[in-house]
CSV table of C-alpha atoms and ligand atoms in Angstrom, one decimal:
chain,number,residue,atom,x,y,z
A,1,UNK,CA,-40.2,-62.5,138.7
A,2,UNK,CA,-37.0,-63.9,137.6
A,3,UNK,CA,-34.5,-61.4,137.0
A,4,UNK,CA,-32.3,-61.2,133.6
A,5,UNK,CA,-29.7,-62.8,133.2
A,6,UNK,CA,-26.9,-60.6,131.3
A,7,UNK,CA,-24.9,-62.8,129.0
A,8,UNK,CA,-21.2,-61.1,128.5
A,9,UNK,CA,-20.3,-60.0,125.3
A,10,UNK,CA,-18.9,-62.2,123.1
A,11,UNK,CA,-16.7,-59.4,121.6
A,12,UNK,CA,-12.8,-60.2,121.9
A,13,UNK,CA,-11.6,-58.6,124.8
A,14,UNK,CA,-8.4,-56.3,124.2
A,15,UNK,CA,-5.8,-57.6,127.1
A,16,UNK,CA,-3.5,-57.0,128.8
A,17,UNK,CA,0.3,-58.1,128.3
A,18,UNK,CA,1.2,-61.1,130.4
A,19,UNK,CA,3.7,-60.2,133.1
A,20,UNK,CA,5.8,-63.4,132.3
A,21,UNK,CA,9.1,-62.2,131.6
A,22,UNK,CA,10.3,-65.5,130.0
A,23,UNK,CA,8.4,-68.0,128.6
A,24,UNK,CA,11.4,-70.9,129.2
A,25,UNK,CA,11.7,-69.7,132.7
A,26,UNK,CA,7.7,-69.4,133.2
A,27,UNK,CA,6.8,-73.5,131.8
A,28,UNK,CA,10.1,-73.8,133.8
A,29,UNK,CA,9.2,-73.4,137.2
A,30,UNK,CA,5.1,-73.6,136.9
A,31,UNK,CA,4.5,-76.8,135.2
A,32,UNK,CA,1.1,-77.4,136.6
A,33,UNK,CA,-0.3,-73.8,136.3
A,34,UNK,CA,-2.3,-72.9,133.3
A,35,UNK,CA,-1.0,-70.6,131.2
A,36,UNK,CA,-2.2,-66.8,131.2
A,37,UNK,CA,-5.2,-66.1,128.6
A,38,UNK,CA,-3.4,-63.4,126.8
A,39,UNK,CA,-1.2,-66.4,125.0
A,40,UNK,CA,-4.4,-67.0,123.5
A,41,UNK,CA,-4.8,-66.6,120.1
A,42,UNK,CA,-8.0,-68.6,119.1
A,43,UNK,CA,-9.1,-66.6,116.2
A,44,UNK,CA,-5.6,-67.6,115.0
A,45,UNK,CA,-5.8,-71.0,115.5
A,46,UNK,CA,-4.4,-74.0,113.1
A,47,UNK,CA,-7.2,-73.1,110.6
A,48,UNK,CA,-6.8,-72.8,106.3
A,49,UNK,CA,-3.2,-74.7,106.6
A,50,UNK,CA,-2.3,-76.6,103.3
A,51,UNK,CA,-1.9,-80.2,102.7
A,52,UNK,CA,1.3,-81.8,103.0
A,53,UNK,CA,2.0,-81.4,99.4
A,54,UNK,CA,2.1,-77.8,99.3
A,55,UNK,CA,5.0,-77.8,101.8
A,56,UNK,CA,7.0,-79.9,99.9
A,57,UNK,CA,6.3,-77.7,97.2
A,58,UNK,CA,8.4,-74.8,98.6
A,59,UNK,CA,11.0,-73.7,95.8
A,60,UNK,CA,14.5,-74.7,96.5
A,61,UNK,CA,17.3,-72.5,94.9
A,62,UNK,CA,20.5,-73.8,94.1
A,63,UNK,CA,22.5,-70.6,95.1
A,64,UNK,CA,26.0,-72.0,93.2
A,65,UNK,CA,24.4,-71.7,90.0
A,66,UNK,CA,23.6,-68.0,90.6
A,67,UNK,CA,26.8,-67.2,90.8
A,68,UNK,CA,28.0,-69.3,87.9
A,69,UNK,CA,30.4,-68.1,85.2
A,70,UNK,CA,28.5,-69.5,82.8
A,71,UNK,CA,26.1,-66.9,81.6
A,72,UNK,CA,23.3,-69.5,80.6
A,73,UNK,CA,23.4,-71.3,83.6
A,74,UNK,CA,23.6,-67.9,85.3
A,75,UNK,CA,20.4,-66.4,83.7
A,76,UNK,CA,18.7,-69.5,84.4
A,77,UNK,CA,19.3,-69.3,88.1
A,78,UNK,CA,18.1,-65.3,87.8
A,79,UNK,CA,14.6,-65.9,86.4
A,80,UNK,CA,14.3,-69.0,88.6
A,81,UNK,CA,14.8,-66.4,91.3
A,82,UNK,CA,12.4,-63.9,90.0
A,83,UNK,CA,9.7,-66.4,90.0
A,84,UNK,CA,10.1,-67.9,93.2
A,85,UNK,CA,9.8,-63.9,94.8
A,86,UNK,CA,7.1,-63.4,92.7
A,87,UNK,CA,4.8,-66.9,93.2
A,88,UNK,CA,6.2,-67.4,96.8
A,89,UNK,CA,8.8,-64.8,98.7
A,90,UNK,CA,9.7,-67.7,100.5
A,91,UNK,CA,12.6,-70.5,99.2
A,92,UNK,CA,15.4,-72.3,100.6
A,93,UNK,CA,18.8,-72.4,99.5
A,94,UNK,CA,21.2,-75.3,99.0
A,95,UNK,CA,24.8,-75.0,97.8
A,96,UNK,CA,25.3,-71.7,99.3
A,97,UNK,CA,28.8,-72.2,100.8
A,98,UNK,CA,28.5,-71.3,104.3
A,99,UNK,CA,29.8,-74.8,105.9
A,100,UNK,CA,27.3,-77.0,107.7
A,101,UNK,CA,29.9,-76.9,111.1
A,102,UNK,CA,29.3,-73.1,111.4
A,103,UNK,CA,25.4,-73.3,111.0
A,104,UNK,CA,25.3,-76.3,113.3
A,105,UNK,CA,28.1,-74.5,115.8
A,106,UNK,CA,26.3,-71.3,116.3
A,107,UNK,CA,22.9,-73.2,116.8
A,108,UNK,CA,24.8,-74.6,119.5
A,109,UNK,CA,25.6,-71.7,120.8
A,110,UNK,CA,21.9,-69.9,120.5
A,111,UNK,CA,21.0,-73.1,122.5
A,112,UNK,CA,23.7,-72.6,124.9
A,113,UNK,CA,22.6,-68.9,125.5
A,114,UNK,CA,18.9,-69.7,126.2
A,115,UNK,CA,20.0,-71.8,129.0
A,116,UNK,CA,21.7,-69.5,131.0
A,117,UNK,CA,20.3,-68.7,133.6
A,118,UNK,CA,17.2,-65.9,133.2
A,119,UNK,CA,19.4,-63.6,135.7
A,120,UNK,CA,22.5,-63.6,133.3
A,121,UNK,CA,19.8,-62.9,130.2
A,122,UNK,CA,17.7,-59.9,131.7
A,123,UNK,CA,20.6,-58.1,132.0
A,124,UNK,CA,20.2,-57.7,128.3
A,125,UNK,CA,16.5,-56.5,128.3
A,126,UNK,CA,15.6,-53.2,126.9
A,127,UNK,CA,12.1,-52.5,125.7
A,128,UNK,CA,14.0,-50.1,122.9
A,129,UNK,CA,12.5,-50.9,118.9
A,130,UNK,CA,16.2,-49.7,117.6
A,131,UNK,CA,18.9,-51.0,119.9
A,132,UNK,CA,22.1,-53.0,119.8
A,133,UNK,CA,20.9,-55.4,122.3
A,134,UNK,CA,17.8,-56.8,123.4
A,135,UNK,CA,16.9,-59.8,125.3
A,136,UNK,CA,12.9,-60.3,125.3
A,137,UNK,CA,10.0,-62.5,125.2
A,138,UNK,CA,7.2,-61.9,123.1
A,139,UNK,CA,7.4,-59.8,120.6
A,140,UNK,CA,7.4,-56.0,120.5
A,141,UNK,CA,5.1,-53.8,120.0
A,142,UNK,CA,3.3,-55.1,123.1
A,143,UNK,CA,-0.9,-54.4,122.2
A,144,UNK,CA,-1.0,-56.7,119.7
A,145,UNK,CA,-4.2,-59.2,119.9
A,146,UNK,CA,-2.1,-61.9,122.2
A,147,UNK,CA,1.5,-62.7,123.7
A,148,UNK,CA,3.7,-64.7,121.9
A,149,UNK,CA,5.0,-68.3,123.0
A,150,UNK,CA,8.5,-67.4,122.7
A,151,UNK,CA,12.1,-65.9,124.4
A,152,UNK,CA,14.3,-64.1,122.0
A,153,UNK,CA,18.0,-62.6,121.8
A,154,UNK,CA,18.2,-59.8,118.8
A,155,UNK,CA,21.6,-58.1,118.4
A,156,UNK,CA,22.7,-55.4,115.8
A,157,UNK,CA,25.5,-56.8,113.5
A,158,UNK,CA,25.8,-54.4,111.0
A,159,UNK,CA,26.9,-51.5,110.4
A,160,UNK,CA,28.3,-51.8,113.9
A,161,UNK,CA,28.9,-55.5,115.0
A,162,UNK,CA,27.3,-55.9,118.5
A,163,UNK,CA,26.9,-59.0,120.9
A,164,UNK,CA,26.9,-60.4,124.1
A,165,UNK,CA,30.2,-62.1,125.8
A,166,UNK,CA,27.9,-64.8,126.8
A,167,UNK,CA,28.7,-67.8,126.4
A,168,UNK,CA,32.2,-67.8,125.5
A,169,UNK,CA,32.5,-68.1,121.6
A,170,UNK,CA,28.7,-66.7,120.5
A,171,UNK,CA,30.2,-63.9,119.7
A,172,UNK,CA,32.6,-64.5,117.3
A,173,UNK,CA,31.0,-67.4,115.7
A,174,UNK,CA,27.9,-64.8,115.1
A,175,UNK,CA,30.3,-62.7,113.8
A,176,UNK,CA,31.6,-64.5,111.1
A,177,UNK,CA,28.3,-66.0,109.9
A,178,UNK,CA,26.7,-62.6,110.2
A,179,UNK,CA,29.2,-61.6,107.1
A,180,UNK,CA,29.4,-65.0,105.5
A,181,UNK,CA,25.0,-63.7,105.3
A,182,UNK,CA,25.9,-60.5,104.3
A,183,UNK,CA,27.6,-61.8,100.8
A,184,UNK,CA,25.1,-64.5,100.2
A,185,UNK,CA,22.5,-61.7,100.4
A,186,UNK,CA,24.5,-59.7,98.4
A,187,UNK,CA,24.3,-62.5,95.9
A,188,UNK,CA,20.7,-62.8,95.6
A,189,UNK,CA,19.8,-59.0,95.6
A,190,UNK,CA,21.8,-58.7,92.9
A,191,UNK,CA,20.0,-61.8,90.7
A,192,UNK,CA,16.7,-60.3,92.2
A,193,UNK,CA,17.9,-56.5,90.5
A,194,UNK,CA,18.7,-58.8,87.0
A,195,UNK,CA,15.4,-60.1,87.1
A,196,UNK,CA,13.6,-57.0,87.1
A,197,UNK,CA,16.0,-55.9,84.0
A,198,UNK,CA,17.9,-54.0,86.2
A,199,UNK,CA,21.8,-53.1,86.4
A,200,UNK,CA,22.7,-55.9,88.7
A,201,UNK,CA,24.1,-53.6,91.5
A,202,UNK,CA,20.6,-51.5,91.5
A,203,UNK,CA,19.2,-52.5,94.7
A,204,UNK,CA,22.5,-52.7,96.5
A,205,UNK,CA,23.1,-48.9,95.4
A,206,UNK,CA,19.2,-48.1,95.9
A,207,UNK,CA,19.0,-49.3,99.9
A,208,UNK,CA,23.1,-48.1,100.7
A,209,UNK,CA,23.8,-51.8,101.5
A,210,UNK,CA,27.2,-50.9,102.1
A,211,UNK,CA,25.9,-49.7,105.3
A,212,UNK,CA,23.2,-51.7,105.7
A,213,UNK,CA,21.1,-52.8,109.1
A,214,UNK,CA,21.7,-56.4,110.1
A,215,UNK,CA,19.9,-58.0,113.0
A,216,UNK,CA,20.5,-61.3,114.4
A,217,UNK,CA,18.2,-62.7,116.6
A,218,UNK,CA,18.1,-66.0,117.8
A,219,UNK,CA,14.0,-67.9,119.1
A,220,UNK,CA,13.3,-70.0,121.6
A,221,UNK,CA,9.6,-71.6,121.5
A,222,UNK,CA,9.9,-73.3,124.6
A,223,UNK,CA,7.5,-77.0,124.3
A,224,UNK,CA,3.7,-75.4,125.1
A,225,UNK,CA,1.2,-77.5,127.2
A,226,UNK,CA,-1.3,-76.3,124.8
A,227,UNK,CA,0.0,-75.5,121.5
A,228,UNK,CA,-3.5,-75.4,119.7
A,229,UNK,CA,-4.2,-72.6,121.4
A,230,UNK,CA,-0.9,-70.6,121.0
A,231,UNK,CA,1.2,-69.2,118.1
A,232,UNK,CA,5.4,-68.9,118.9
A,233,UNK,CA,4.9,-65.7,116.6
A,234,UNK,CA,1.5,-64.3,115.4
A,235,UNK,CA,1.5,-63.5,111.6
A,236,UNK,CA,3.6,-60.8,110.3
A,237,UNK,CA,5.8,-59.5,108.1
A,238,UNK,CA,9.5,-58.3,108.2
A,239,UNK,CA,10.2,-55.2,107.7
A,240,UNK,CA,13.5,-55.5,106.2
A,241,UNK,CA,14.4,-56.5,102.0
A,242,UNK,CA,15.1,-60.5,103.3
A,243,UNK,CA,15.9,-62.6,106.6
A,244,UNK,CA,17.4,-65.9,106.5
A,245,UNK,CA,17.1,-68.3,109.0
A,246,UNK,CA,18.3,-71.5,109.9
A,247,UNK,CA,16.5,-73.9,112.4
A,248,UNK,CA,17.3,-76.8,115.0
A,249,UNK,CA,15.4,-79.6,114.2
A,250,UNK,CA,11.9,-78.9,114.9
A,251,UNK,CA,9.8,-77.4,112.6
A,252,UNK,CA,7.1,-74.7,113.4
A,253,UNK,CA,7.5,-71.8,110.6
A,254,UNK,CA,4.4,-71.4,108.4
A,255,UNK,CA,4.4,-69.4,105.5
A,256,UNK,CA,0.7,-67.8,103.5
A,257,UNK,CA,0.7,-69.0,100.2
A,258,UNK,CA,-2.6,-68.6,98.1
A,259,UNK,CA,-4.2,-68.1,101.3
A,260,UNK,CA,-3.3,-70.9,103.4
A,261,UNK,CA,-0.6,-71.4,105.9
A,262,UNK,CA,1.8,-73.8,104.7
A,263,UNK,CA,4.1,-75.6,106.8
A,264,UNK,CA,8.1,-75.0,106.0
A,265,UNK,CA,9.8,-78.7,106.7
A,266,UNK,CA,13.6,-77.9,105.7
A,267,UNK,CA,16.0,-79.7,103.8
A,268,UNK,CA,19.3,-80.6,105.7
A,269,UNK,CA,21.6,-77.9,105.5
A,270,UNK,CA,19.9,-75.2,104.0
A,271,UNK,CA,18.8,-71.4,104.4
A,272,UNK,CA,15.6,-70.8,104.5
A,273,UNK,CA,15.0,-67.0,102.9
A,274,UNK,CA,11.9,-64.7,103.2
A,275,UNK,CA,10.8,-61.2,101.4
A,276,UNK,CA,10.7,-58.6,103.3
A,277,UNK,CA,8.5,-55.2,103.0
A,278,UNK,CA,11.6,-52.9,102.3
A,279,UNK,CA,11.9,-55.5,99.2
A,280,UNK,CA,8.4,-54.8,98.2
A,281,UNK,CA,8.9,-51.3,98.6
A,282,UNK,CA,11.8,-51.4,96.1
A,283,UNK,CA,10.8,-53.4,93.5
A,284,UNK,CA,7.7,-51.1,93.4
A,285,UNK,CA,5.2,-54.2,94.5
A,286,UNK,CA,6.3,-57.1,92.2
A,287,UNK,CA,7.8,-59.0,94.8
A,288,UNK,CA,6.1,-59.1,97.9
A,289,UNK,CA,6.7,-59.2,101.3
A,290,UNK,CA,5.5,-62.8,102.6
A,291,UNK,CA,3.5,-63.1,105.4
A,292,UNK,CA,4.6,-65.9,108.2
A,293,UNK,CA,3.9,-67.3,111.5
A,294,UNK,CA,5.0,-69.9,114.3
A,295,UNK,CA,3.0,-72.7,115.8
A,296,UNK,CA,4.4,-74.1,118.7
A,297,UNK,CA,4.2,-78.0,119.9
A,298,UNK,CA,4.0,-79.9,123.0
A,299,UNK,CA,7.1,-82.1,123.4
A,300,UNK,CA,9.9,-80.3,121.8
A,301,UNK,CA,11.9,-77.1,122.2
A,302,UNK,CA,12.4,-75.0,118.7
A,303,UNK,CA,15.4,-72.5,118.3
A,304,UNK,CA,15.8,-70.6,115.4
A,305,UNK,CA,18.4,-68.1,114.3
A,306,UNK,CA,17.1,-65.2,112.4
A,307,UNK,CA,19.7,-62.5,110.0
A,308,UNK,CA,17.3,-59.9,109.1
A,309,UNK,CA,18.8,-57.9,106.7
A,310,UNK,CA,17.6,-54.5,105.7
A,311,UNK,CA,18.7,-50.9,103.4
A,312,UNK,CA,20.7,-48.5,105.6
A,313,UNK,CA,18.6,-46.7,108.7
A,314,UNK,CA,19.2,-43.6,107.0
A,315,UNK,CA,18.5,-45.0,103.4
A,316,UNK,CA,15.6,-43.4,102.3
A,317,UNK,CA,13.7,-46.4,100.4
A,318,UNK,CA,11.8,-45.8,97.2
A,319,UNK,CA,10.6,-47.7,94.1
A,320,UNK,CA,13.8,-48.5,91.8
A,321,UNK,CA,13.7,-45.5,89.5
A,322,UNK,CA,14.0,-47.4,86.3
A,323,UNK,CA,10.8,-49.4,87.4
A,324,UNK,CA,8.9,-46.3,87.5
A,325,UNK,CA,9.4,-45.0,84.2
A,326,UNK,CA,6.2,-47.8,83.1
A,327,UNK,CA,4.7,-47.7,86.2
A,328,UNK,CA,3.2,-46.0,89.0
A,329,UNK,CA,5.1,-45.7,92.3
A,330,UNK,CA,3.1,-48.0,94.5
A,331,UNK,CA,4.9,-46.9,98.0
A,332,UNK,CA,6.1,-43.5,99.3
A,333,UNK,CA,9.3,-43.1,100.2
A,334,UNK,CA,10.5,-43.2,104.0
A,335,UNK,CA,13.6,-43.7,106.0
A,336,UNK,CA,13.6,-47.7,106.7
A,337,UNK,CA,14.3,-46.1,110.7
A,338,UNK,CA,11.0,-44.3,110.2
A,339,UNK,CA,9.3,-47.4,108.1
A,340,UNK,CA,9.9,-49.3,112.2
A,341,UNK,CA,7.7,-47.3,113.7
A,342,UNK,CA,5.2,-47.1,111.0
A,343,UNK,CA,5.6,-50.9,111.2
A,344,UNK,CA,4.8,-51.1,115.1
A,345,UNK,CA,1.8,-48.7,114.7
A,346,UNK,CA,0.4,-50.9,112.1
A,347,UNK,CA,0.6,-53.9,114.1
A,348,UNK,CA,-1.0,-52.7,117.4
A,349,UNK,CA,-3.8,-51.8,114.2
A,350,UNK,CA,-3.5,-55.4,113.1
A,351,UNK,CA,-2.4,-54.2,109.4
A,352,UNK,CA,0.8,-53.9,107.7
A,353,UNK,CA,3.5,-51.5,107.5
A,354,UNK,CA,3.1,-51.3,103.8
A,355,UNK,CA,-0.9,-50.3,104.1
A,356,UNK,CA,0.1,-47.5,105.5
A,357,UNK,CA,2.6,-46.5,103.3
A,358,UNK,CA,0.4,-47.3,100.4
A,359,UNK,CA,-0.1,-44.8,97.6
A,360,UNK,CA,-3.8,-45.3,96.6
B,401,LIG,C1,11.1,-63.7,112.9
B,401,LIG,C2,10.5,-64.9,112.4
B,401,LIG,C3,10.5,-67.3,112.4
B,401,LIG,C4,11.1,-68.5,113.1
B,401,LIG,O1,12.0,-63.8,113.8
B,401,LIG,O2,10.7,-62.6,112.4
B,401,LIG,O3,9.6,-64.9,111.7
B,401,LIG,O4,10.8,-69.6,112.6
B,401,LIG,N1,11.0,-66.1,112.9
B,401,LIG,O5,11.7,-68.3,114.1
B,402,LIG,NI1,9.5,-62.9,110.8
């Protein structure tokens, strides 16, 4: 009698963390080995991404005529804002004074730091969510549904400014475009309060910006032998009010917009700027959080450099109270230091931060 055969169960498998400890240093030194299965995120894959046109349909906002002195010109610019949070949470920005030689300097730098050598960076690896330095790979929490295809740098710049001395000049260069951020962000949280009809300062006094928590982190998606198969960052959201990034020359950021994934192909020069969920949670729900991703490629290293810009740690956030005299509050208020570890548990859950801070 022939015996059974038992087919294994088709159900994803929950696994394990890689042990690679840098993905640069890994496709490095094994180029002929085949990559570990937890980089595997097939359910993930390349599926529901838009057609071309939908990328090149990613608002651009011309930031000079937000802060113009004219007061038609400058209410223009504020509802142009308001619409692009609403429809998209993603935009770039042109015209927004920060010099082209700083953006392309520091990018040098970020370049410059992912190839030192992976003994001089794991001296700066922690496994701490809230610390002033931390070289990684991946992404933390680890326990999410794969690894991701990438080697990152993330350094507290605000309150405290915090970096590494390596290699000569990061620092100081970071330091200067982490403020130069700071007031463009400024800027456009204060055209986002006007376009909710409220006193421009109102989310700058609501999340203690004065004091706020800036992170700076700089990705490396190294090139991936199989890059249908991988993501450099699996979906997610930010937890802070907005990041803005800047990118070298390859592309890889997807944004979801009406359900698909479209891809971000930058114009030369800009900042590209995402929602984040303490933004959400502010403006009571009307402008979203946007949810984004990384696909990797075969050929071409991809560095980006992230400012991710958030209210104070000890800023407890909460719906704008003058939204909330016509509406419900949509959020409950927490600490943004206690939204991170809502945010991590969520993750491991594959949800969102905000789900669980959701008032039904
Ligand atoms: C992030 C992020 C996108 C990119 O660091 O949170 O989404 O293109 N980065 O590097
Ligand atoms: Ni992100």
């Amino acid at each position: 009698m022939a015996s059974e055969v038992t087919i294994s169960s088709p159900e994803p498998q929950k696994l394990e963390a890689s042990q690679i400890s840098s993905v640069k240093a890994f496709i490095e030194s094994n180029d002929a080995v085949p990559i570990p299965s937890t980089y595997f995120s097939v359910h993930e894959l390349r599926e529901d991404v838009a057609e071309n046109n939908l990328a090149a349909s990613i608002p651009v906002i011309d930031f000079s005529l937000l802060t113009s002195d004219n007061p038609h010109v400058h209410a223009n610019a504020v509802r142009q804002l308001g619409t692009v949070c609403k429809e998209w949470g993603f935009f770039m920005i042109i015209n927004h004074g920060i010099s082209e030689k700083l953006m392309k300097d520091l990018l040098n730098k970020c370049v410059e730091f992912h190839n030192l050598s992976f003994e001089e960076k794991k001296e700066l690896a922690n496994e701490e969510l809230v610390t002033p330095i931390r070289y990684g790979t991946s992404a933390l929490p680890h326990g999410e549904k794969a690894d991701c295809w990438r080697d990152y740098l993330k350094v507290e710049t605000h309150p405290n400014f915090n970096f590494p001395h390596k290699p000569p000049g990061f620092s100081e260069l970071a330091f200067e475009y982490s403020r130069k951020i700071r007031e463009v962000l400024r800027t456009l949280l204060q055209g986002v309060s006007e376009s909710l009809d409220l006193r421009p300062n109102a989310i700058i006094d609501y999340t203690d910006y004065d004091s706020s928590y800036q992170t700076c982190q700089t990705n490396l998606y190294p090139p991936c032998p199989k890059p249908d198969l991988v993501l450099g960052l699996l979906p997610h959201n930010d937890n802070g009010l907005m990041t803005l990034l800047i990118q070298n020359d390859v592309n890889g950021l997807q944004v979801m917009h009406d359900g698909k994934w479209v891809n971000v192909n930058p114009i030369p020069n800009c900042i590209l700027v995402n929602t984040g969920d303490q933004l959400e949670a502010v403006t009571n729900g009307r402008y979203k959080s946007i949810r984004h991703r990384v696909v990797v490629n075969e050929r071409h290293a991809r560095v980006t450099l992230a400012l991710g810009n958030g209210p104070s740690l000890e800023n407890e956030t909460c719906p704008a109270p003058e939204l909330l005299q016509k509406e419900k509050a949509v959020y409950k208020s927490i600490k943004y230091k206690d939204y991170f570890k809502v945010q991590q548990e969520a993750r491991i859950a594959d949800k969102r931060g905000l789900d669980m801070i959701h008032i039904n």
